mmCIF file of C-alpha atoms in Angstrom:
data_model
loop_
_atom_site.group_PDB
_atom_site.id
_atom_site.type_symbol
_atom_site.label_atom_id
_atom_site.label_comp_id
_atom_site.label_asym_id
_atom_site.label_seq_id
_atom_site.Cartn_x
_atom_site.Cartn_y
_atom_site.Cartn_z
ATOM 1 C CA UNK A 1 -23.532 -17.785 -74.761
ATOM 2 C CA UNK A 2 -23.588 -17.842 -71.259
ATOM 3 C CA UNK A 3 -20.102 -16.244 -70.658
ATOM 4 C CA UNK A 4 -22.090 -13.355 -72.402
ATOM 5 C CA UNK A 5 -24.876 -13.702 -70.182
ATOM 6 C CA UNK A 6 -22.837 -13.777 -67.065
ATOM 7 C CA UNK A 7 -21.105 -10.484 -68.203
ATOM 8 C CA UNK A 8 -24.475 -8.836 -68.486
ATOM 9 C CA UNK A 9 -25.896 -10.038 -64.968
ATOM 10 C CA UNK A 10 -22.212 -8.179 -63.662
ATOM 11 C CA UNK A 11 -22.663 -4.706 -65.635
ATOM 12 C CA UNK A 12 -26.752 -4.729 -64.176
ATOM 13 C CA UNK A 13 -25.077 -5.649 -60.618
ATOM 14 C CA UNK A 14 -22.328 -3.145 -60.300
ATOM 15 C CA UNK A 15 -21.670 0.400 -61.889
ATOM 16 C CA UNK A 16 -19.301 3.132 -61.421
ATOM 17 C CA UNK A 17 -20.066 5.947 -59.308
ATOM 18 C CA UNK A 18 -18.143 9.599 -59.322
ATOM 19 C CA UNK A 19 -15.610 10.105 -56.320
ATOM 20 C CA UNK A 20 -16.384 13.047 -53.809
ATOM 21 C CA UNK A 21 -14.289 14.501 -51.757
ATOM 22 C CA UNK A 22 -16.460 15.440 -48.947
ATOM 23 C CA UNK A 23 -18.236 11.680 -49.146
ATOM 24 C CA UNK A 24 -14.014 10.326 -49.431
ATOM 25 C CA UNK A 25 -13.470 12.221 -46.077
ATOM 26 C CA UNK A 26 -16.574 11.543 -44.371
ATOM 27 C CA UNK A 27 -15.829 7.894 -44.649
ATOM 28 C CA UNK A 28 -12.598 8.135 -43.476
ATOM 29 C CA UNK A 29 -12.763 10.174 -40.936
ATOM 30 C CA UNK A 30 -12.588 8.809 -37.023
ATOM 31 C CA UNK A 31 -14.107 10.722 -34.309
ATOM 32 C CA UNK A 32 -11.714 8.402 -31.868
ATOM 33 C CA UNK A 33 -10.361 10.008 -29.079
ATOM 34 C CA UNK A 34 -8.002 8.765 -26.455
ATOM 35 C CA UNK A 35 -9.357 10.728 -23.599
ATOM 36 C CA UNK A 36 -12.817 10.385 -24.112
ATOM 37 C CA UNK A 37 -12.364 6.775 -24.964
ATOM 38 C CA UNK A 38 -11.196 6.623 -21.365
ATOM 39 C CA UNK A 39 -13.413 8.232 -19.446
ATOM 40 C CA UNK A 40 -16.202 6.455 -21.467
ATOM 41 C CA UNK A 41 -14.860 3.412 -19.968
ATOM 42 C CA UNK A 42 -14.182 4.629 -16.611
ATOM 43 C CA UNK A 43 -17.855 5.496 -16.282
ATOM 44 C CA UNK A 44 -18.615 1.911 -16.829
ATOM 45 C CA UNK A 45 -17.444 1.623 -13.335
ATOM 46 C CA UNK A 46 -20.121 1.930 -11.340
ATOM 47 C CA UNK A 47 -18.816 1.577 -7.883
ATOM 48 C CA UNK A 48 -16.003 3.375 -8.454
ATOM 49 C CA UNK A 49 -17.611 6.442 -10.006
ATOM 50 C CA UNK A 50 -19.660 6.001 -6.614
ATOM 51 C CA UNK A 51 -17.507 6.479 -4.065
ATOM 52 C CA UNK A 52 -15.603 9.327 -6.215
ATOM 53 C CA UNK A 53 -18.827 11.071 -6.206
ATOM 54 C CA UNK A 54 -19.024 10.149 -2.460
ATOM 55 C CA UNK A 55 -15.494 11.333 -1.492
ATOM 56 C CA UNK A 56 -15.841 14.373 -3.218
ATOM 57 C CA UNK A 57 -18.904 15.435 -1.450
ATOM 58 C CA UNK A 58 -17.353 14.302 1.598
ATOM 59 C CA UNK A 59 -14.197 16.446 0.695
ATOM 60 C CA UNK A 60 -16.256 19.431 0.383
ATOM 61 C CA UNK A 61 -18.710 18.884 3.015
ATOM 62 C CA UNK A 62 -15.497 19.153 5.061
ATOM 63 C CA UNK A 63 -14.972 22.655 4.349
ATOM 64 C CA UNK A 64 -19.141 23.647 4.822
ATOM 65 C CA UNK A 65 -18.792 21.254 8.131
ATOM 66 C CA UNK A 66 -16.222 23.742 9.780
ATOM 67 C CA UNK A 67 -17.758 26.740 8.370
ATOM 68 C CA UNK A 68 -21.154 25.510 10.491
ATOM 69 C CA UNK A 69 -19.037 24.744 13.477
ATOM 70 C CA UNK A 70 -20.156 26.095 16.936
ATOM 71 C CA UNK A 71 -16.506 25.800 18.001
ATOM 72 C CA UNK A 72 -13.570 26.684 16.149
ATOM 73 C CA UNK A 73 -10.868 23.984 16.273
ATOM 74 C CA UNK A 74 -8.946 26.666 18.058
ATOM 75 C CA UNK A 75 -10.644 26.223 21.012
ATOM 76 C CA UNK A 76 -9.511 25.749 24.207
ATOM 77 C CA UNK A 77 -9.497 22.530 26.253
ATOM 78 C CA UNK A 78 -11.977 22.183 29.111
ATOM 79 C CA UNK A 79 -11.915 19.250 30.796
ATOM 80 C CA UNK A 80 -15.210 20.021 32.564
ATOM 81 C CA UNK A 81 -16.450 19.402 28.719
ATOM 82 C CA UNK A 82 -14.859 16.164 28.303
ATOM 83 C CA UNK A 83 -16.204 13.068 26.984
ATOM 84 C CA UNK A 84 -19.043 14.485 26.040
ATOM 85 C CA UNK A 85 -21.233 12.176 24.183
ATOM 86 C CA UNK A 86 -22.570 13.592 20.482
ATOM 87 C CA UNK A 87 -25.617 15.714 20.936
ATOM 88 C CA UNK A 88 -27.468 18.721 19.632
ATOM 89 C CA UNK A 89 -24.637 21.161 21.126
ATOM 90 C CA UNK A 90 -21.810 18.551 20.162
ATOM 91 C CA UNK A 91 -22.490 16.759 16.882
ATOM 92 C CA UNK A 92 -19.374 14.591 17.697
ATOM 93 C CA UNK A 93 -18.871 14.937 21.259
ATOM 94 C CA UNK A 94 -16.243 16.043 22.793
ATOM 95 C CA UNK A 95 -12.342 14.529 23.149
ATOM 96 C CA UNK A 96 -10.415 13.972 26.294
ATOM 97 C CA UNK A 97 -9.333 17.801 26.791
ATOM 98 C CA UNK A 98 -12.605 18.969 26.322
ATOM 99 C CA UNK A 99 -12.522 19.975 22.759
ATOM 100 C CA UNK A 100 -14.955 19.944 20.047
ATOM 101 C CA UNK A 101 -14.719 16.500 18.129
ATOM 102 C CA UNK A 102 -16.637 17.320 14.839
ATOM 103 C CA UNK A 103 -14.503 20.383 14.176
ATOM 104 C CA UNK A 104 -11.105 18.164 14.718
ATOM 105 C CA UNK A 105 -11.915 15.604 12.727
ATOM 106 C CA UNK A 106 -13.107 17.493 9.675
ATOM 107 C CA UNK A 107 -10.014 20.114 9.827
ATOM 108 C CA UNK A 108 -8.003 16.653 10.179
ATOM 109 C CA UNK A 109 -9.746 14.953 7.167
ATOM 110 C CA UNK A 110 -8.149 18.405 5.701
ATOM 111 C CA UNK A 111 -4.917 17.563 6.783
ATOM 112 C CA UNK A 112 -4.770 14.433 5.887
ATOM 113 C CA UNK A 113 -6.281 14.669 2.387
ATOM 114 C CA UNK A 114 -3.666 17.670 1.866
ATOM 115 C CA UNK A 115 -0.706 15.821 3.094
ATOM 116 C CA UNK A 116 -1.400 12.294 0.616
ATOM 117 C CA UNK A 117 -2.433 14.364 -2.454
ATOM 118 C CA UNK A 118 0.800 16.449 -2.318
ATOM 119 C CA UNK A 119 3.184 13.227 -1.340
ATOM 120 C CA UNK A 120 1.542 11.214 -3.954
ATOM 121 C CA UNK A 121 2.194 14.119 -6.510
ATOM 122 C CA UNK A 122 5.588 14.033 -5.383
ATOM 123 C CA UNK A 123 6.200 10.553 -5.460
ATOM 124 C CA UNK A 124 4.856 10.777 -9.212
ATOM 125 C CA UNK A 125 7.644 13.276 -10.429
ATOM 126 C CA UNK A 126 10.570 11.575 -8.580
ATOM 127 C CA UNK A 127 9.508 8.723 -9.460
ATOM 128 C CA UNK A 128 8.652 8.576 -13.250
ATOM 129 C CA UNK A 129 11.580 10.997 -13.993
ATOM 130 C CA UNK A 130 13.865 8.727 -12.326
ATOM 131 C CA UNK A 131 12.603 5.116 -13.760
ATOM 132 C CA UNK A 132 12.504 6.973 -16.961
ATOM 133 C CA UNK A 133 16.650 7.841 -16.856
ATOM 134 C CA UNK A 134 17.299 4.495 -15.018
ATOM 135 C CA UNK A 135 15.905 2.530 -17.861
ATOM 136 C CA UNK A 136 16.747 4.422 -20.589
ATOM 137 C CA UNK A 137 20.285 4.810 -19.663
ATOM 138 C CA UNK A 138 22.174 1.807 -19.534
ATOM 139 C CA UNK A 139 25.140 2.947 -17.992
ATOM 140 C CA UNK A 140 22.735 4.229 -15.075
ATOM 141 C CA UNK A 141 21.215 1.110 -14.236
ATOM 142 C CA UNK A 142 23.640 -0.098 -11.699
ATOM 143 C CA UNK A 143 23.872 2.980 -9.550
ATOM 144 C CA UNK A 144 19.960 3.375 -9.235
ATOM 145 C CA UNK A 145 19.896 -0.681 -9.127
ATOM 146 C CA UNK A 146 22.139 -0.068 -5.800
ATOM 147 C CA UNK A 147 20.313 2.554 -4.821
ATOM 148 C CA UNK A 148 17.470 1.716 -4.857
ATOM 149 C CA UNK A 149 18.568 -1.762 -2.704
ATOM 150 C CA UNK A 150 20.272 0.326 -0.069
ATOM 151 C CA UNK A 151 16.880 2.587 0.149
ATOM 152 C CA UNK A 152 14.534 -0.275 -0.198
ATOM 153 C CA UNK A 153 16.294 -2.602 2.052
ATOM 154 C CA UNK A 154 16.124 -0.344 4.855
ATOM 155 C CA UNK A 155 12.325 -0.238 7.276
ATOM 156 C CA UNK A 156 10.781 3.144 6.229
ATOM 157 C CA UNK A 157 9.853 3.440 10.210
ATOM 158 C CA UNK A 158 13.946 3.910 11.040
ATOM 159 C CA UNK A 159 13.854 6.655 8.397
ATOM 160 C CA UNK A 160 11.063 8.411 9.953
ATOM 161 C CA UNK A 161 12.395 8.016 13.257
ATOM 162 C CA UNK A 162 15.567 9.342 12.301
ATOM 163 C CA UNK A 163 13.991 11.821 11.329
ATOM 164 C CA UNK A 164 11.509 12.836 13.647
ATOM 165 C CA UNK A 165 14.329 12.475 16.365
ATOM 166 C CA UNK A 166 17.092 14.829 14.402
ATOM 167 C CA UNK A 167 15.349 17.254 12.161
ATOM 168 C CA UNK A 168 11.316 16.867 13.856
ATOM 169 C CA UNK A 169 7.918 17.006 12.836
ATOM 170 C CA UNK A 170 6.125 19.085 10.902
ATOM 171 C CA UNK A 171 3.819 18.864 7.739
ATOM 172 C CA UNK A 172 6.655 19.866 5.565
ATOM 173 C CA UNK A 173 8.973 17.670 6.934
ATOM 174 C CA UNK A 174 7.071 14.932 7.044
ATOM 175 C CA UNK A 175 5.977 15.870 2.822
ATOM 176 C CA UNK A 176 9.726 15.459 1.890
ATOM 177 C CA UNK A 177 10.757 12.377 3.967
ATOM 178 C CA UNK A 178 7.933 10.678 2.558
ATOM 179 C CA UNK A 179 8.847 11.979 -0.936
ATOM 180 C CA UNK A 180 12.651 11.313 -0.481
ATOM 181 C CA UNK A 181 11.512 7.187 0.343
ATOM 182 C CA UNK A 182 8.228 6.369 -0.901
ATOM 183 C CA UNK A 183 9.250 6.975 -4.902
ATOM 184 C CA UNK A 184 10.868 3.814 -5.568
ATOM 185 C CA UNK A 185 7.754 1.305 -6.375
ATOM 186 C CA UNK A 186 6.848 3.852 -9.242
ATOM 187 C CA UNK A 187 9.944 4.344 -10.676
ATOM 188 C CA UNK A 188 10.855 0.267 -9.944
ATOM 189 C CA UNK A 189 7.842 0.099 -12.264
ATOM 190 C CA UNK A 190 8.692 2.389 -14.875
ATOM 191 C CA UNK A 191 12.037 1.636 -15.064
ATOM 192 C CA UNK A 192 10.976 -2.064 -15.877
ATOM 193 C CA UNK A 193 8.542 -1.095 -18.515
ATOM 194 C CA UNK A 194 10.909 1.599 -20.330
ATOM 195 C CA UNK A 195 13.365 -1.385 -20.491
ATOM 196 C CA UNK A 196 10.740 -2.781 -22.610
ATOM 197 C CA UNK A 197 9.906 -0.128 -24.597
ATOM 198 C CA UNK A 198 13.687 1.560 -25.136
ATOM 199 C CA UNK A 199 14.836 -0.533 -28.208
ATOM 200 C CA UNK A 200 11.364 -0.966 -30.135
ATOM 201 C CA UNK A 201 12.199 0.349 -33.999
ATOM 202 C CA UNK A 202 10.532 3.649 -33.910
ATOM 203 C CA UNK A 203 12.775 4.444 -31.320
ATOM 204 C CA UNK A 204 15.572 2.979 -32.586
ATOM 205 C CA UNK A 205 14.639 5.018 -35.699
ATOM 206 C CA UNK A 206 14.152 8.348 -33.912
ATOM 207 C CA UNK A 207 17.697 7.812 -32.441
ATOM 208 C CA UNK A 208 18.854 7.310 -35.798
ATOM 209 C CA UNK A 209 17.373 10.784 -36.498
ATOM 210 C CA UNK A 210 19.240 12.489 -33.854
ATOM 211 C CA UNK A 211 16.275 12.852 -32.095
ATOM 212 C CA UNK A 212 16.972 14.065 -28.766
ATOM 213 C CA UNK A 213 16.531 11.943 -25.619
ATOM 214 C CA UNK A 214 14.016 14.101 -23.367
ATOM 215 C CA UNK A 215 11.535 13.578 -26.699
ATOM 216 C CA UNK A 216 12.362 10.283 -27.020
ATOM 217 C CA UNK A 217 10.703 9.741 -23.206
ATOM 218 C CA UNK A 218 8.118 12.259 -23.472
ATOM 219 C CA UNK A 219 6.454 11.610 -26.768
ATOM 220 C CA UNK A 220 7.186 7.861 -27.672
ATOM 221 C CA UNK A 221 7.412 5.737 -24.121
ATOM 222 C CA UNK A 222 5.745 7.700 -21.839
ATOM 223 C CA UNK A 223 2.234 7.446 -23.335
ATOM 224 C CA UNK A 224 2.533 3.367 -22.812
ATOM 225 C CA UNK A 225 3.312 4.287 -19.445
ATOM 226 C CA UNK A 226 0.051 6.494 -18.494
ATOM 227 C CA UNK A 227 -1.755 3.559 -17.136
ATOM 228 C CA UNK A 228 0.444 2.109 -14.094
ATOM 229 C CA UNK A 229 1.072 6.048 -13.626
ATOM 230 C CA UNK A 230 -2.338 6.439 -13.161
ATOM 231 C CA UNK A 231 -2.463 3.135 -11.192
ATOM 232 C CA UNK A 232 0.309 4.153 -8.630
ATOM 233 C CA UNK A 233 -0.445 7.248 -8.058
ATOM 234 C CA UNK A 234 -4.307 6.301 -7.147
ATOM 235 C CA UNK A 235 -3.002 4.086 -4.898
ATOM 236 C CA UNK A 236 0.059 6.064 -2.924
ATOM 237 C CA UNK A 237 -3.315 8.286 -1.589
ATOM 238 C CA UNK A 238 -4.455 5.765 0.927
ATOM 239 C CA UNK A 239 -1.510 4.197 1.466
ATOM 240 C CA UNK A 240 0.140 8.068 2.841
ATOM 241 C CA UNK A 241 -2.726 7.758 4.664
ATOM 242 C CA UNK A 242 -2.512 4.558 6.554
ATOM 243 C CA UNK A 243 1.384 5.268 6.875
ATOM 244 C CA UNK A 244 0.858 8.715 8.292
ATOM 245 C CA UNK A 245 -2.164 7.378 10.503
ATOM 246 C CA UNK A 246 0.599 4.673 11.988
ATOM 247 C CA UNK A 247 3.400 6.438 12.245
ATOM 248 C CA UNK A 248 1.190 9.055 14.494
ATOM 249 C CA UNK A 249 -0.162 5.774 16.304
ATOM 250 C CA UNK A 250 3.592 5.635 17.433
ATOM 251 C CA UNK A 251 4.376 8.952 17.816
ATOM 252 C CA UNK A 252 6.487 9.787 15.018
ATOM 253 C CA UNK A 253 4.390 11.237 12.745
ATOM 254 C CA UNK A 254 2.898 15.319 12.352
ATOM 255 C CA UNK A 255 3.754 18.066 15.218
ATOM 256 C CA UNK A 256 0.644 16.923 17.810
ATOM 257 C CA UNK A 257 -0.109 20.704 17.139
ATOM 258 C CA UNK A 258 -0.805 19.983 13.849
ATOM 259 C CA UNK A 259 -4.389 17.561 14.227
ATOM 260 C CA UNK A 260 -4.504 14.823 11.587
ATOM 261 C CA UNK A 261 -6.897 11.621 11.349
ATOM 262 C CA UNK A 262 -3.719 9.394 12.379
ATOM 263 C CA UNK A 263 -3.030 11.731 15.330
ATOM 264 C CA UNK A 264 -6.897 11.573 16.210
ATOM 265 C CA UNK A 265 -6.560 7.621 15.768
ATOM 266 C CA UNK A 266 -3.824 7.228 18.309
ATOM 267 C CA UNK A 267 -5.327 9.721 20.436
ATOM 268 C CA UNK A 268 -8.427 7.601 21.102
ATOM 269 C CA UNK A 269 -6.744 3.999 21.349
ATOM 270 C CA UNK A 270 -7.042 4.470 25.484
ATOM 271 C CA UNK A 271 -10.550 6.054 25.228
ATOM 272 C CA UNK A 272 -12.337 3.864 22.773
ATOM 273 C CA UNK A 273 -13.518 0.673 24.305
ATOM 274 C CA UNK A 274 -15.677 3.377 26.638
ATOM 275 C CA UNK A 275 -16.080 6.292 24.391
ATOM 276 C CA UNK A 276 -16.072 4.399 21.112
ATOM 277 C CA UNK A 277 -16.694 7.538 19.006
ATOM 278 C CA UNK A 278 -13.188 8.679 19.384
ATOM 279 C CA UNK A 279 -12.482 5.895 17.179
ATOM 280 C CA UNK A 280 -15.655 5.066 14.618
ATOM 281 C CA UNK A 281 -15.631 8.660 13.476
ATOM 282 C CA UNK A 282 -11.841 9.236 12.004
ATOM 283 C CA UNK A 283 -11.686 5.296 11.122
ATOM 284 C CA UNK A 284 -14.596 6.020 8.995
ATOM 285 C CA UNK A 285 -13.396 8.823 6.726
ATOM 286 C CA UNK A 286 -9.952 6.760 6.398
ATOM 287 C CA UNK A 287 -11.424 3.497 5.766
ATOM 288 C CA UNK A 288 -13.584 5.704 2.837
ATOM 289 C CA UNK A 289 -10.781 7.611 1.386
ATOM 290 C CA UNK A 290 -8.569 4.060 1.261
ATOM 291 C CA UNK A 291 -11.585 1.879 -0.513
ATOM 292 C CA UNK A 292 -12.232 4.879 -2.443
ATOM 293 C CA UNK A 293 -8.673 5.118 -4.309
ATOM 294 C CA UNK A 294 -8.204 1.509 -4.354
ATOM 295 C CA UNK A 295 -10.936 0.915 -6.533
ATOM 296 C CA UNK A 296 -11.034 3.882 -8.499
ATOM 297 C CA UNK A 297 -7.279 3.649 -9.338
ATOM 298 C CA UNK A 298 -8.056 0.355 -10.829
ATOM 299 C CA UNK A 299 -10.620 1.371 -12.942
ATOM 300 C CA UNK A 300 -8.835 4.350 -13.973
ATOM 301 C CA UNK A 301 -5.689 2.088 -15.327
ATOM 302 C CA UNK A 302 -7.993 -0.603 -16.662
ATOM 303 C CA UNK A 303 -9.710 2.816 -18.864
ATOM 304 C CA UNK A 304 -6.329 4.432 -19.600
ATOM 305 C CA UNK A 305 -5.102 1.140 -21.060
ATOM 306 C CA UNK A 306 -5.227 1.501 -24.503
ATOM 307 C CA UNK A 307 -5.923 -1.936 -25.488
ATOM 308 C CA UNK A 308 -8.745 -1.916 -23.257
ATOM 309 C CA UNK A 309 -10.226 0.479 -26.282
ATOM 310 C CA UNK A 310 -12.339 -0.453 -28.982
#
C-alpha cells in the first residue's frame, strides 16, 4: 500500500510536457561571443581604458595643436628668439636656434607615434610568420635556433651603427633595421608555444586529413596564440620608442632633419638644468605613451585569454 501511494505522490509531482522547437532552441542557444567577451573584460580595466582614452586625445590633440600653431615647424631659426621661456606668443618657448618648441614637439610626438606603430606592425608579421614555420617545422628548428643566436647575441646598438654609418638615417631606414632585429622575442615566443600546440590530436587528425599546413596555423594554433600577440605587440610601442629616443641621444638614430621626441630629448640634455622645459615637455608625452601601452597591453592579453572567459 504505500509503494502505491508513493507512485501517486510521483505522477501529481511530475508530468510530461510537449517538445517545441522554438522553446528546444531558445534553451540552447548561446549568445557567447569571443570578441565581445573580450572587450567586456578589457573594460573592467579601469586605468588602462584611462590612459587609452588619454593617449588618444593626446594623439589627436596633436594634429589640432599644429593646426593652431603661430609658427609652422618650418620655421626658420633665430637665435635672437632663443630660449624663450613659454608665454602667450610661445606656448612652449622657444629651443636653442630660436624655433618654436610647441610646434616641434607635437609634429615629433607625430613622428614618433608613426615610426613605433609601423615597426611594431612589422615586428608582428615577421615575427609570428616566422615562430609559426620554426615551430611547426621540425627540420627548421635548427637553422632559425642558429639564427636567431647569431642575431640575438649580437648588441642591437652595433647594428644600428652599422647602419647609420654605411647605408644612413632616415625614417625608412631606420623602419626596416628595426624590423630586420627587433622580431625575434615574438617569434622566440610563438615558436615556443606552437611547439606546444603542433602535435595536440585535432591536429594530428587534420594532418591525417591532408589538411594543408597554412590552415593548420591559421585556423587551429593561431587562435591560442592571439593573446601574447596582443601582449607583444602592445608592448614593442614604447619600447621603439625608448630605443629610438636613445639611439638619437647618441646620435644614431633619425636624419636630425627629420624632428622626433628622441632627437628633441638629446637636443636638450646641455640646455635642461637652465631651461628645464626642453626636457619636461617631450619626457612627458614619452613617459605617457610608454605607461600607456604597458598597461593596456596587459589588460588586453589578460581579456583575449580565453580562459580568462566565463
Amino acid at each position: 500500500m504505500d509503494t502505491n501511494r508513493t507512485s501517486n505522490n510521483e505522477d501529481e509531482l511530475f508530468e510530461f510536457t510537449e517538445y517545441s522547437a522554438e522553446n528546444a532552441e531558445r534553451i540552447g542557444y548561446s549568445d557567447y561571443s569571443y570578441w565581445k567577451s573580450v572587450f567586456q573584460n578589457f573594460l573592467k580595466k579601469k586605468a588602462a581604458v584611462a590612459l587609452l582614452i588619454i593617449f588618444f586625445l593626446v594623439l589627436i590633440f596633436s594634429f589640432i595643436a599644429l593646426a593652431i600653431a603661430k609658427y609652422d615647424i618650418s620655421m626658420e631659426p633665430d637665435s635672437s628668439r632663443a630660449f624663450i621661456s613659454p608665454n602667450s606668443e610661445f606656448w612652449f618657448g622657444t629651443d636653442n636656434l630660436g624655433r618654436d618648441y610647441w610646434s616641434r614637439v607635437w609634429f615629433s610626438s607625430q613622428i614618433s607615434i608613426k615610426l613605433a606603430v609601423l615597426v611594431a606592425l612589422g615586428e608582428c608579421v615577421v615575427g609570428v610568420t616566422i615562430g609559426c614555420i620554426w615551430g611547426y617545422v621540425r627540420r627548421l628548428d635548427r637553422f632559425f635556433t642558429e639564427l636567431y643566436n647569431i642575431i640575438n647575441n649580437i648588441p642591437t646598438i652595433i647594428y644600428m651603427t652599422l647602419v647609420a654609418l654605411i647605408i644612413g638615417q632616415s625614417f625608412t631606414i631606420m623602419a626596416i633595421t628595426l624590423i630586420a632585429f627587433g622580431w625575434l622575442p615574438m617569434a622566440r615566443n610563438v615558436r615556443n608555444l606552437v611547439m606546444m600546440y603542433r602535435d595536440r590530436e585535432y591536429n594530428l587528425a587534420s594532418r591525417c586529413l591532408g589538411t594543408p599546413l597554412h590552415r593548420i596555423l591559421i585556423k587551429n594554433i593561431l587562435p591560442y596564440l592571439l593573446s601574447v600577440i596582443i601582449l607583444r605587440l602592445s608592448l614593442s610601442i614604447p619600447s621603439t620608442i625608448a630605443l629610438e629616443s636613445t639611439l638619437s641621444y647618441l646620435g644614431l638614430g633619425l636624419d636630425i632633419n627629420t624632428p622626433s621626441l628622441g632627437i628633441l630629448l638629446r637636443n636638450a640634455r646641455g640646455y635642461f638644468l637652465d631651461y628645464p622645459y626642453l626636457l619636461v615637455f617631450p619626457a612627458l608625452i614619452v613617459s605617457l605613451i610608454t605607461v600607456t601601452f604597458y598597461l593596456v597591453g596587459n589588460a588586453f592579453s589578460d581579456a583575449a585569454d580565453p580562459r580568462n572567459h566565463v
